[in-house]
Amino acid sequence: MRALCALLCLSLAGALQPGDQVAQHVIKLHRGRGAAAAHGHQWVAENCRRLSGLLRQKSAAVRKLEAAAVAVRRDMSLSDAERLFQVHTLEVFQKELNESERSVFQAVLGLQRVLKGDFRDVVNMKESSRQRLEALREAAIKEEKEYVELVAAEKHQQEALKVVQDRNKTLSMLDEILEDVRKAADRLEEEIEDHVFDNNKQMKGVNVEAVLRVEEDEEDNKRKNVSRQVVESDLGLSMLIDSQNNQYVLTKPRDSTIPRADHHFIKDLVSVVMLSLPCGWLCTLMGLPPMFGYIVCGVLLGPSGLNSIQSMVQVETLGELGVFFTLFVVGLEFSPERLHKVWKISVQGSSCLSLLMVGAGLVWGQMFRLHPIQTVFISSCLSLSSTPLVSRFLSVGNRGDKDGELDYSSVLLGMLVMQDVQLGLFIAIMPTLIQVGNGDVDSALIGGLRALVLLAQVLVSFAVVLLLCWLLRSHLIGPFYRKLHAESKGNKEILVLGTTAFVFLMLTVTEFLHVSMELGCFLAGALLSSQGHMVTGEIMSCVEPIRDFLAIIFFASIGLHVFPTFVLYELTILLVLTLSLVIMKFVMAVLVLSAILPLGSRHIRWLVSAGLAQVSEFSFVLGSRARRAGIISREVYLLVLSVTTLSLLLAPVLWRAATLRYVPRIERKTST
């Protein structure tokens, strides 16, 4: 106890003496190598007297606060609300005193713990730092709560003074109306406030972190002589930055009665649209697909360029809607009859191609001594192909069947849709891969059984989706569209809204069944296309402008993840990897299609293989998840990112070369 008192006195003396001098006194007294014992005892006694005096003052203040609270409770002249407010104010001040005293003792215990530690033990120092950080976080939460209570008390006090002043004067009718409105507004704010901070701070997995609040308009407010209180009350759309350099913006304000807009996102969207026009126009003049220009636009505005895009997540989210509407338009052009004709080839082809890619990845991983989980993940990512990109290739091309033969667009789109189903399966089994990679699963057999169970669940969900589609086509789609068409006479808004709602309904159903949101959009288009060409044409005329605009945002968001400096640094190895991957996917697709296509349709295998010889943009999403989970390293993630980007840039060149060589041959084969 004496040692604790001495250390406590030393901590209090820190407020009166320089930090280095206090630290020297602490170390010398603790280790017994100080100056004369008399001087040490005198120094300790003096600081103990100061400590005891402060503690006595604190105890006296607490007793006075308790007596004042009792007096307030007995004062019958006060209303219940006023009595509760005054008692609460006294309790807040008493709590502040107790917290200050507790902080002193916690500081002393922390100092004692550090003195007993070994400065050579980094693990012990890290644990001590973590404990201090947790204590600071808890103190910050308590202080924030007390500050909010004091702000509320100040507001209540101002309202009480206003009420007293209003009693001394006669209120007009307008003042009475405004007073009633004020009370109703206060009740409204209390009803709609979520209290999410208090409700979530004790939940499992919730951490308190230090963040920076960046206000871009702070200098403008100073120039306009705006008071600090007004500035603080107007906060909300400021940017928060955590210790990991992640940036956050407001998603839901505390006061929902005030409309707000994310001006950063608006500026980013305006920049993307304005720069996409000259970039896409220039690529068109050069004979290149305009999507090249949109990707270049993303590169120029992204982190590797001007770095002017601040709301990257929001831009990418809007671009994801472009994927949904692109697949919906693909489904509109892909009738159920065509889907029925190629579904066996699509399932067999996509499955065999994925298995061949995984097998090749395991062979290469064995040669380079990579972990099997890592090689399975990388090869599965690289086996997927981009459905939005290929659908743009097929926007102008041969779509007709003749004499029971298969056209290349039906086979190609069918295999891409099945790859989207595989994407949903792969996302479902990623947690199992993470557990196997971290060693959390007892054996490989258990991990394999879990993967098989997940596969069975996905197949059952896929069967449920197909059954639902059959029911919708048989009983609901026809009446739904006729009603929608009747209500939208002279008003295209109802038709666009009803079509979009149906797309989002199918998207939600497939996402709920853990299949694939992209598959739901495709099936929505296929179901509507079953109503005939007139229905398809009417819906297409309404949806295509929306699809084109959102597709521009999507391709620009791809450019945000292109890093030219990294590509230039590792250009040789990236070109070798990309060309090897494209050639390998092309050869594998040719072999698979040669085995499963009917004899009369094998002439289309070259063009279908050219459409599959690139990597899907969803490898960005899968790669980021795998990197966060520790399945792949940062270097592997950047390689996958760069190879994917280069393959997407190379895909239009390969497709144009394939169409110039093989489309005339296919047309001659079809005509004969």
Short mmCIF file of N, CA, C and O in Angstrom, two decimals, residues 146-202:
data_model
loop_
_atom_site.label_atom_id
_atom_site.label_comp_id
_atom_site.label_asym_id
_atom_site.label_seq_id
_atom_site.Cartn_x
_atom_site.Cartn_y
_atom_site.Cartn_z
N GLU A 146 -20.80 11.74 -21.62
CA GLU A 146 -20.98 12.85 -20.69
C GLU A 146 -21.11 14.17 -21.45
O GLU A 146 -21.91 15.04 -21.07
N TYR A 147 -20.35 14.33 -22.52
CA TYR A 147 -20.43 15.56 -23.30
C TYR A 147 -21.82 15.71 -23.92
O TYR A 147 -22.40 16.81 -23.92
N VAL A 148 -22.36 14.61 -24.45
CA VAL A 148 -23.70 14.66 -25.03
C VAL A 148 -24.73 15.01 -23.97
O VAL A 148 -25.66 15.79 -24.21
N GLU A 149 -24.56 14.43 -22.77
CA GLU A 149 -25.49 14.75 -21.69
C GLU A 149 -25.40 16.21 -21.28
O GLU A 149 -26.42 16.86 -21.00
N LEU A 150 -24.18 16.75 -21.26
CA LEU A 150 -24.02 18.16 -20.92
C LEU A 150 -24.61 19.07 -21.99
O LEU A 150 -25.20 20.12 -21.68
N VAL A 151 -24.45 18.68 -23.25
CA VAL A 151 -25.07 19.46 -24.32
C VAL A 151 -26.59 19.45 -24.19
O VAL A 151 -27.25 20.48 -24.34
N ALA A 152 -27.15 18.27 -23.87
CA ALA A 152 -28.59 18.18 -23.67
C ALA A 152 -29.03 19.01 -22.46
O ALA A 152 -30.08 19.67 -22.48
N ALA A 153 -28.19 18.99 -21.40
CA ALA A 153 -28.53 19.79 -20.22
C ALA A 153 -28.50 21.28 -20.53
O ALA A 153 -29.35 22.06 -20.07
N GLU A 154 -27.50 21.69 -21.34
CA GLU A 154 -27.43 23.10 -21.73
C GLU A 154 -28.65 23.51 -22.54
O GLU A 154 -29.23 24.59 -22.32
N LYS A 155 -29.07 22.64 -23.44
CA LYS A 155 -30.25 22.93 -24.24
C LYS A 155 -31.49 23.02 -23.36
O LYS A 155 -32.33 23.92 -23.53
N HIS A 156 -31.58 22.09 -22.40
CA HIS A 156 -32.73 22.11 -21.49
C HIS A 156 -32.73 23.38 -20.66
O HIS A 156 -33.79 23.98 -20.40
N GLN A 157 -31.54 23.81 -20.23
CA GLN A 157 -31.45 25.02 -19.43
C GLN A 157 -31.88 26.25 -20.23
O GLN A 157 -32.59 27.12 -19.72
N GLN A 158 -31.44 26.32 -21.47
CA GLN A 158 -31.85 27.44 -22.31
C GLN A 158 -33.36 27.44 -22.54
O GLN A 158 -33.99 28.51 -22.54
N GLU A 159 -33.93 26.26 -22.72
CA GLU A 159 -35.38 26.19 -22.90
C GLU A 159 -36.12 26.61 -21.63
O GLU A 159 -37.17 27.26 -21.69
N ALA A 160 -35.56 26.23 -20.47
CA ALA A 160 -36.19 26.63 -19.21
C ALA A 160 -36.17 28.14 -19.04
O ALA A 160 -37.15 28.76 -18.60
N LEU A 161 -35.03 28.77 -19.38
CA LEU A 161 -34.95 30.23 -19.30
C LEU A 161 -35.94 30.89 -20.26
O LEU A 161 -36.56 31.91 -19.94
N LYS A 162 -36.08 30.29 -21.42
CA LYS A 162 -37.03 30.84 -22.39
C LYS A 162 -38.47 30.74 -21.88
O LYS A 162 -39.28 31.65 -22.06
N VAL A 163 -38.77 29.61 -21.21
CA VAL A 163 -40.12 29.45 -20.65
C VAL A 163 -40.38 30.49 -19.57
O VAL A 163 -41.47 31.08 -19.49
N VAL A 164 -39.36 30.75 -18.74
CA VAL A 164 -39.52 31.75 -17.68
C VAL A 164 -39.75 33.13 -18.29
O VAL A 164 -40.58 33.92 -17.82
N GLN A 165 -38.99 33.44 -19.35
CA GLN A 165 -39.17 34.73 -19.99
C GLN A 165 -40.55 34.85 -20.65
O GLN A 165 -41.17 35.91 -20.63
N ASP A 166 -41.02 33.73 -21.21
CA ASP A 166 -42.33 33.77 -21.85
C ASP A 166 -43.46 33.95 -20.84
O ASP A 166 -44.52 34.49 -21.18
N ARG A 167 -43.22 33.50 -19.61
CA ARG A 167 -44.26 33.68 -18.59
C ARG A 167 -44.45 35.15 -18.23
O ARG A 167 -45.53 35.56 -17.77
N ASN A 168 -43.39 35.93 -18.39
CA ASN A 168 -43.45 37.33 -18.00
C ASN A 168 -44.04 38.22 -19.09
O ASN A 168 -44.12 39.43 -18.91
N LYS A 169 -44.37 37.64 -20.23
CA LYS A 169 -44.97 38.44 -21.29
C LYS A 169 -46.13 37.68 -21.91
O LYS A 169 -46.21 36.46 -21.81
N THR A 170 -46.98 38.40 -22.53
CA THR A 170 -48.15 37.79 -23.15
C THR A 170 -47.77 37.21 -24.50
O THR A 170 -47.19 37.91 -25.35
N LEU A 171 -48.07 35.94 -24.70
CA LEU A 171 -47.74 35.28 -25.95
C LEU A 171 -48.81 35.57 -26.99
O LEU A 171 -50.00 35.55 -26.70
N SER A 172 -48.37 35.88 -28.18
CA SER A 172 -49.30 36.06 -29.29
C SER A 172 -49.75 34.70 -29.80
O SER A 172 -49.23 33.66 -29.41
N MET A 173 -50.73 34.73 -30.70
CA MET A 173 -51.22 33.48 -31.28
C MET A 173 -50.12 32.78 -32.08
O MET A 173 -49.98 31.56 -32.03
N LEU A 174 -49.30 33.54 -32.80
CA LEU A 174 -48.21 32.96 -33.58
C LEU A 174 -47.18 32.31 -32.68
O LEU A 174 -46.67 31.22 -32.97
N ASP A 175 -46.87 32.96 -31.53
CA ASP A 175 -45.92 32.37 -30.59
C ASP A 175 -46.43 31.05 -30.03
O ASP A 175 -45.67 30.10 -29.85
N GLU A 176 -47.72 31.00 -29.73
CA GLU A 176 -48.28 29.75 -29.22
C GLU A 176 -48.22 28.63 -30.27
O GLU A 176 -47.92 27.48 -29.96
N ILE A 177 -48.50 29.00 -31.53
CA ILE A 177 -48.42 27.99 -32.60
C ILE A 177 -46.99 27.49 -32.75
O ILE A 177 -46.74 26.27 -32.85
N LEU A 178 -46.02 28.41 -32.73
CA LEU A 178 -44.62 28.01 -32.86
C LEU A 178 -44.17 27.16 -31.67
O LEU A 178 -43.36 26.25 -31.83
N GLU A 179 -44.69 27.47 -30.49
CA GLU A 179 -44.34 26.68 -29.31
C GLU A 179 -44.87 25.25 -29.44
O GLU A 179 -44.18 24.28 -29.11
N ASP A 180 -46.09 25.11 -29.93
CA ASP A 180 -46.64 23.76 -30.16
C ASP A 180 -45.84 23.01 -31.22
O ASP A 180 -45.57 21.81 -31.09
N VAL A 181 -45.44 23.73 -32.28
CA VAL A 181 -44.64 23.10 -33.33
C VAL A 181 -43.29 22.66 -32.77
O VAL A 181 -42.77 21.59 -33.12
N ARG A 182 -42.70 23.50 -31.91
CA ARG A 182 -41.40 23.15 -31.32
C ARG A 182 -41.50 21.87 -30.49
O ARG A 182 -40.64 20.98 -30.58
N LYS A 183 -42.55 21.76 -29.68
CA LYS A 183 -42.73 20.55 -28.88
C LYS A 183 -42.95 19.32 -29.76
O LYS A 183 -42.41 18.24 -29.48
N ALA A 184 -43.73 19.48 -30.83
CA ALA A 184 -43.96 18.36 -31.74
C ALA A 184 -42.67 17.96 -32.45
O ALA A 184 -42.40 16.77 -32.67
N ALA A 185 -41.83 18.96 -32.80
CA ALA A 185 -40.56 18.66 -33.46
C ALA A 185 -39.62 17.92 -32.51
O ALA A 185 -38.90 17.00 -32.92
N ASP A 186 -39.63 18.31 -31.23
CA ASP A 186 -38.79 17.60 -30.25
C ASP A 186 -39.24 16.15 -30.11
O ASP A 186 -38.40 15.24 -30.03
N ARG A 187 -40.54 15.93 -30.07
CA ARG A 187 -41.03 14.55 -29.97
C ARG A 187 -40.67 13.75 -31.22
O ARG A 187 -40.32 12.57 -31.14
N LEU A 188 -40.74 14.40 -32.39
CA LEU A 188 -40.38 13.72 -33.63
C LEU A 188 -38.92 13.31 -33.64
O LEU A 188 -38.57 12.18 -34.02
N GLU A 189 -38.03 14.19 -33.21
CA GLU A 189 -36.61 13.86 -33.16
C GLU A 189 -36.34 12.71 -32.21
O GLU A 189 -35.52 11.83 -32.49
N GLU A 190 -37.02 12.70 -31.07
CA GLU A 190 -36.83 11.60 -30.13
C GLU A 190 -37.35 10.28 -30.69
O GLU A 190 -36.78 9.22 -30.43
N GLU A 191 -38.41 10.32 -31.49
CA GLU A 191 -38.97 9.08 -32.04
C GLU A 191 -38.12 8.49 -33.15
O GLU A 191 -37.96 7.27 -33.24
N ILE A 192 -37.56 9.34 -34.02
CA ILE A 192 -36.83 8.82 -35.18
C ILE A 192 -35.36 8.59 -34.88
O ILE A 192 -34.65 8.00 -35.71
N GLU A 193 -34.86 9.03 -33.73
CA GLU A 193 -33.45 8.81 -33.41
C GLU A 193 -33.23 7.34 -33.09
O GLU A 193 -33.95 6.74 -32.28
N ASP A 194 -32.21 6.75 -33.72
CA ASP A 194 -31.99 5.30 -33.61
C ASP A 194 -31.19 4.90 -32.39
O ASP A 194 -31.25 3.75 -31.96
N HIS A 195 -30.37 5.81 -31.85
CA HIS A 195 -29.46 5.49 -30.74
C HIS A 195 -28.54 4.32 -31.12
O HIS A 195 -28.32 3.42 -30.32
N VAL A 196 -28.05 4.33 -32.34
CA VAL A 196 -27.24 3.21 -32.82
C VAL A 196 -25.90 3.13 -32.08
O VAL A 196 -25.34 2.04 -31.93
N PHE A 197 -25.38 4.25 -31.63
CA PHE A 197 -24.10 4.22 -30.92
C PHE A 197 -24.24 3.46 -29.61
O PHE A 197 -23.46 2.56 -29.31
N ASP A 198 -25.24 3.83 -28.82
CA ASP A 198 -25.44 3.15 -27.54
C ASP A 198 -25.85 1.69 -27.72
O ASP A 198 -25.50 0.83 -26.91
N ASN A 199 -26.60 1.39 -28.79
CA ASN A 199 -27.09 0.03 -28.99
C ASN A 199 -26.01 -0.91 -29.51
O ASN A 199 -26.11 -2.13 -29.33
N ASN A 200 -24.98 -0.38 -30.16
CA ASN A 200 -23.99 -1.24 -30.82
C ASN A 200 -22.63 -1.27 -30.13
O ASN A 200 -21.82 -2.13 -30.45
N LYS A 201 -22.39 -0.35 -29.20
CA LYS A 201 -21.04 -0.29 -28.64
C LYS A 201 -20.70 -1.48 -27.76
O LYS A 201 -19.51 -1.78 -27.56
N GLN A 202 -21.71 -2.19 -27.25
CA GLN A 202 -21.44 -3.36 -26.42
C GLN A 202 -21.59 -4.67 -27.19
O GLN A 202 -21.45 -5.74 -26.60
#
